[in-house]
PDB file of C-alpha atoms in Angstrom:
ATOM      1  CA  MET K   1      31.542 136.027 160.703  1.00  0.00           C
ATOM      2  CA  THR K   2      35.306 136.262 161.015  1.00  0.00           C
ATOM      3  CA  ALA K   3      37.566 134.714 163.590  1.00  0.00           C
ATOM      4  CA  LEU K   4      39.532 136.845 166.109  1.00  0.00           C
ATOM      5  CA  THR K   5      42.816 135.623 167.154  1.00  0.00           C
ATOM      6  CA  VAL K   6      43.821 136.798 170.499  1.00  0.00           C
ATOM      7  CA  THR K   7      47.436 136.396 171.631  1.00  0.00           C
ATOM      8  CA  THR K   8      48.678 137.151 175.022  1.00  0.00           C
ATOM      9  CA  ASP K   9      52.205 138.380 175.587  1.00  0.00           C
ATOM     10  CA  ARG K  10      52.744 137.957 179.356  1.00  0.00           C
ATOM     11  CA  THR K  11      55.802 140.231 179.238  1.00  0.00           C
ATOM     12  CA  LYS K  12      53.981 143.218 177.854  1.00  0.00           C
ATOM     13  CA  PHE K  13      53.516 144.971 181.169  1.00  0.00           C
ATOM     14  CA  LEU K  14      57.049 144.145 182.297  1.00  0.00           C
ATOM     15  CA  ARG K  15      58.343 145.534 178.956  1.00  0.00           C
ATOM     16  CA  LEU K  16      56.349 148.637 179.335  1.00  0.00           C
ATOM     17  CA  ALA K  17      57.629 149.258 182.899  1.00  0.00           C
ATOM     18  CA  LEU K  18      61.106 148.703 182.017  1.00  0.00           C
ATOM     19  CA  THR K  19      60.786 151.008 178.928  1.00  0.00           C
ATOM     20  CA  ALA K  20      59.325 153.750 180.978  1.00  0.00           C
ATOM     21  CA  ASP K  21      62.047 153.409 183.575  1.00  0.00           C
ATOM     22  CA  ALA K  22      64.704 153.597 180.705  1.00  0.00           C
ATOM     23  CA  VAL K  23      63.264 156.832 179.183  1.00  0.00           C
ATOM     24  CA  VAL K  24      62.764 158.556 182.531  1.00  0.00           C
ATOM     25  CA  THR K  25      66.176 157.699 183.812  1.00  0.00           C
ATOM     26  CA  GLY K  26      67.981 158.381 180.588  1.00  0.00           C
ATOM     27  CA  GLY K  27      66.233 161.857 180.418  1.00  0.00           C
ATOM     28  CA  ASN K  28      67.153 162.597 183.950  1.00  0.00           C
ATOM     29  CA  GLY K  29      70.754 161.627 183.296  1.00  0.00           C
ATOM     30  CA  LEU K  30      70.892 163.835 180.227  1.00  0.00           C
ATOM     31  CA  VAL K  31      69.638 166.861 182.102  1.00  0.00           C
ATOM     32  CA  TYR K  32      72.131 166.205 184.935  1.00  0.00           C
ATOM     33  CA  LEU K  33      74.983 165.908 182.420  1.00  0.00           C
ATOM     34  CA  ALA K  34      74.060 168.667 180.216  1.00  0.00           C
ATOM     35  CA  PHE K  35      72.959 171.303 182.647  1.00  0.00           C
ATOM     36  CA  ALA K  36      74.977 170.281 185.796  1.00  0.00           C
ATOM     37  CA  GLY K  37      75.824 173.964 186.713  1.00  0.00           C
ATOM     38  CA  PRO K  38      72.173 175.325 186.825  1.00  0.00           C
ATOM     39  CA  VAL K  39      70.832 172.129 188.278  1.00  0.00           C
ATOM     40  CA  SER K  40      73.431 172.203 190.985  1.00  0.00           C
ATOM     41  CA  THR K  41      72.333 175.751 191.841  1.00  0.00           C
ATOM     42  CA  LEU K  42      68.823 174.676 192.135  1.00  0.00           C
ATOM     43  CA  LEU K  43      69.118 171.351 193.769  1.00  0.00           C
ATOM     44  CA  GLY K  44      72.362 171.774 195.927  1.00  0.00           C
ATOM     45  CA  PRO K  45      74.734 168.959 195.000  1.00  0.00           C
ATOM     46  CA  ASP K  46      78.023 169.705 193.437  1.00  0.00           C
ATOM     47  CA  ALA K  47      77.929 170.052 189.534  1.00  0.00           C
ATOM     48  CA  GLY K  48      80.804 167.412 189.346  1.00  0.00           C
ATOM     49  CA  LEU K  49      78.723 164.942 191.229  1.00  0.00           C
ATOM     50  CA  LEU K  50      75.631 165.781 189.058  1.00  0.00           C
ATOM     51  CA  ARG K  51      77.722 164.972 185.967  1.00  0.00           C
ATOM     52  CA  GLY K  52      78.899 161.599 187.416  1.00  0.00           C
ATOM     53  CA  ILE K  53      75.272 160.705 188.321  1.00  0.00           C
ATOM     54  CA  GLY K  54      74.236 162.006 184.756  1.00  0.00           C
ATOM     55  CA  VAL K  55      76.686 159.540 183.139  1.00  0.00           C
ATOM     56  CA  PHE K  56      75.599 156.627 185.542  1.00  0.00           C
ATOM     57  CA  LEU K  57      71.985 157.332 184.776  1.00  0.00           C
ATOM     58  CA  LEU K  58      72.506 157.338 180.916  1.00  0.00           C
ATOM     59  CA  VAL K  59      74.403 154.112 181.138  1.00  0.00           C
ATOM     60  CA  TYR K  60      71.763 152.545 183.353  1.00  0.00           C
ATOM     61  CA  GLY K  61      68.868 153.799 181.412  1.00  0.00           C
ATOM     62  CA  ALA K  62      70.486 152.415 178.223  1.00  0.00           C
ATOM     63  CA  ALA K  63      70.945 149.136 179.886  1.00  0.00           C
ATOM     64  CA  VAL K  64      67.404 148.955 181.168  1.00  0.00           C
ATOM     65  CA  GLY K  65      66.139 149.941 177.668  1.00  0.00           C
ATOM     66  CA  LEU K  66      68.256 147.156 176.032  1.00  0.00           C
ATOM     67  CA  LEU K  67      66.710 144.692 178.590  1.00  0.00           C
ATOM     68  CA  ALA K  68      63.155 145.744 177.725  1.00  0.00           C
ATOM     69  CA  ALA K  69      63.936 145.485 173.924  1.00  0.00           C
ATOM     70  CA  ARG K  70      65.287 141.854 174.064  1.00  0.00           C
ATOM     71  CA  PRO K  71      62.968 139.182 172.671  1.00  0.00           C
ATOM     72  CA  THR K  72      63.128 137.382 175.913  1.00  0.00           C
ATOM     73  CA  ILE K  73      63.381 139.470 179.204  1.00  0.00           C
ATOM     74  CA  SER K  74      65.682 137.941 181.665  1.00  0.00           C
ATOM     75  CA  PRO K  75      64.179 137.427 185.032  1.00  0.00           C
ATOM     76  CA  ALA K  76      67.677 137.683 186.702  1.00  0.00           C
ATOM     77  CA  ALA K  77      68.499 141.023 184.993  1.00  0.00           C
ATOM     78  CA  THR K  78      65.047 142.214 185.863  1.00  0.00           C
ATOM     79  CA  THR K  79      65.570 141.395 189.470  1.00  0.00           C
ATOM     80  CA  ALA K  80      68.830 143.260 189.266  1.00  0.00           C
ATOM     81  CA  VAL K  81      67.093 146.296 187.872  1.00  0.00           C
ATOM     82  CA  ILE K  82      64.526 146.135 190.794  1.00  0.00           C
ATOM     83  CA  ALA K  83      67.411 145.896 193.294  1.00  0.00           C
ATOM     84  CA  VAL K  84      69.183 148.925 191.843  1.00  0.00           C
ATOM     85  CA  ASN K  85      65.827 150.969 191.792  1.00  0.00           C
ATOM     86  CA  ILE K  86      65.251 149.963 195.490  1.00  0.00           C
ATOM     87  CA  ALA K  87      68.796 150.913 196.368  1.00  0.00           C
ATOM     88  CA  TRP K  88      68.439 154.161 194.535  1.00  0.00           C
ATOM     89  CA  THR K  89      65.243 154.897 196.501  1.00  0.00           C
ATOM     90  CA  LEU K  90      66.917 154.274 199.793  1.00  0.00           C
ATOM     91  CA  ALA K  91      69.955 156.214 199.044  1.00  0.00           C
ATOM     92  CA  GLY K  92      67.926 159.150 197.974  1.00  0.00           C
ATOM     93  CA  VAL K  93      65.870 159.350 201.070  1.00  0.00           C
ATOM     94  CA  ALA K  94      69.054 158.726 203.133  1.00  0.00           C
ATOM     95  CA  ALA K  95      70.737 161.647 201.435  1.00  0.00           C
ATOM     96  CA  VAL K  96      68.013 164.020 202.249  1.00  0.00           C
ATOM     97  CA  VAL K  97      67.706 162.731 205.931  1.00  0.00           C
ATOM     98  CA  THR K  98      71.454 162.963 206.629  1.00  0.00           C
ATOM     99  CA  GLY K  99      71.999 166.281 204.607  1.00  0.00           C
ATOM    100  CA  ALA K 100      75.141 164.398 202.992  1.00  0.00           C
ATOM    101  CA  LEU K 101      74.768 166.154 199.640  1.00  0.00           C
ATOM    102  CA  GLY K 102      73.789 169.563 200.773  1.00  0.00           C
ATOM    103  CA  PHE K 103      70.345 169.781 199.214  1.00  0.00           C
ATOM    104  CA  THR K 104      68.508 172.966 198.953  1.00  0.00           C
ATOM    105  CA  THR K 105      64.859 172.824 199.886  1.00  0.00           C
ATOM    106  CA  VAL K 106      63.992 172.259 196.324  1.00  0.00           C
ATOM    107  CA  GLY K 107      66.635 169.716 196.070  1.00  0.00           C
ATOM    108  CA  ALA K 108      65.345 167.720 199.031  1.00  0.00           C
ATOM    109  CA  ILE K 109      61.750 167.859 197.555  1.00  0.00           C
ATOM    110  CA  TRP K 110      63.131 166.789 194.195  1.00  0.00           C
ATOM    111  CA  ALA K 111      65.131 163.928 195.835  1.00  0.00           C
ATOM    112  CA  ILE K 112      62.031 162.525 197.777  1.00  0.00           C
ATOM    113  CA  ALA K 113      59.952 162.951 194.573  1.00  0.00           C
ATOM    114  CA  GLN K 114      62.469 161.153 192.418  1.00  0.00           C
ATOM    115  CA  ALA K 115      62.798 158.322 195.079  1.00  0.00           C
ATOM    116  CA  LEU K 116      59.026 157.810 195.029  1.00  0.00           C
ATOM    117  CA  VAL K 117      59.132 157.614 191.202  1.00  0.00           C
ATOM    118  CA  VAL K 118      61.948 155.065 191.229  1.00  0.00           C
ATOM    119  CA  ALA K 119      60.070 153.120 193.885  1.00  0.00           C
ATOM    120  CA  GLY K 120      57.137 153.128 191.596  1.00  0.00           C
ATOM    121  CA  PHE K 121      59.104 151.704 188.793  1.00  0.00           C
ATOM    122  CA  ALA K 122      60.405 149.026 191.102  1.00  0.00           C
ATOM    123  CA  GLU K 123      56.813 148.037 192.194  1.00  0.00           C
ATOM    124  CA  LEU K 124      55.654 148.054 188.501  1.00  0.00           C
ATOM    125  CA  GLN K 125      58.617 145.844 187.507  1.00  0.00           C
ATOM    126  CA  ILE K 126      57.880 143.377 190.470  1.00  0.00           C
ATOM    127  CA  THR K 127      54.150 143.259 189.076  1.00  0.00           C
ATOM    128  CA  GLY K 128      55.377 142.783 185.625  1.00  0.00           C
ATOM    129  CA  LEU K 129      57.866 140.085 186.568  1.00  0.00           C
ATOM    130  CA  ARG K 130      55.068 138.215 188.415  1.00  0.00           C
ATOM    131  CA  LYS K 131      52.702 138.519 185.479  1.00  0.00           C
ATOM    132  CA  ALA K 132      55.395 137.215 183.097  1.00  0.00           C
ATOM    133  CA  ARG K 133      55.930 134.137 185.390  1.00  0.00           C
ATOM    134  CA  ALA K 134      52.191 133.524 185.829  1.00  0.00           C
ATOM    135  CA  ASN K 135      50.931 130.288 184.041  1.00  0.00           C
TER     136      ASN K 135
END
């Protein structure tokens, strides 16, 4: 009979949640940046604004990806990512409710769906952070 060594990495769930966030965020940013004109027509906000959001999302996604790839994940940096995700969620809902960005119907649906996804990432990251801190 052979022995089986089991190792537990308490950051695995958190690392996965951060990586998924980084990939989705970066992909979204790339689309906003590369296809701002057609996306503007579809969703409503100005193409220039979408380009700016695209740049922000690419940089933010890269930062979250770097955090996920570090040998030791910083709890403070993870908390900052969670805070930004919660702020993004609230801002997206507020933009739809107030009509501030001139969303089309498709754009409003997209913004709410995106807010739900980002809130989901925040929840997964909170859970991952708790698991990483568990004894």
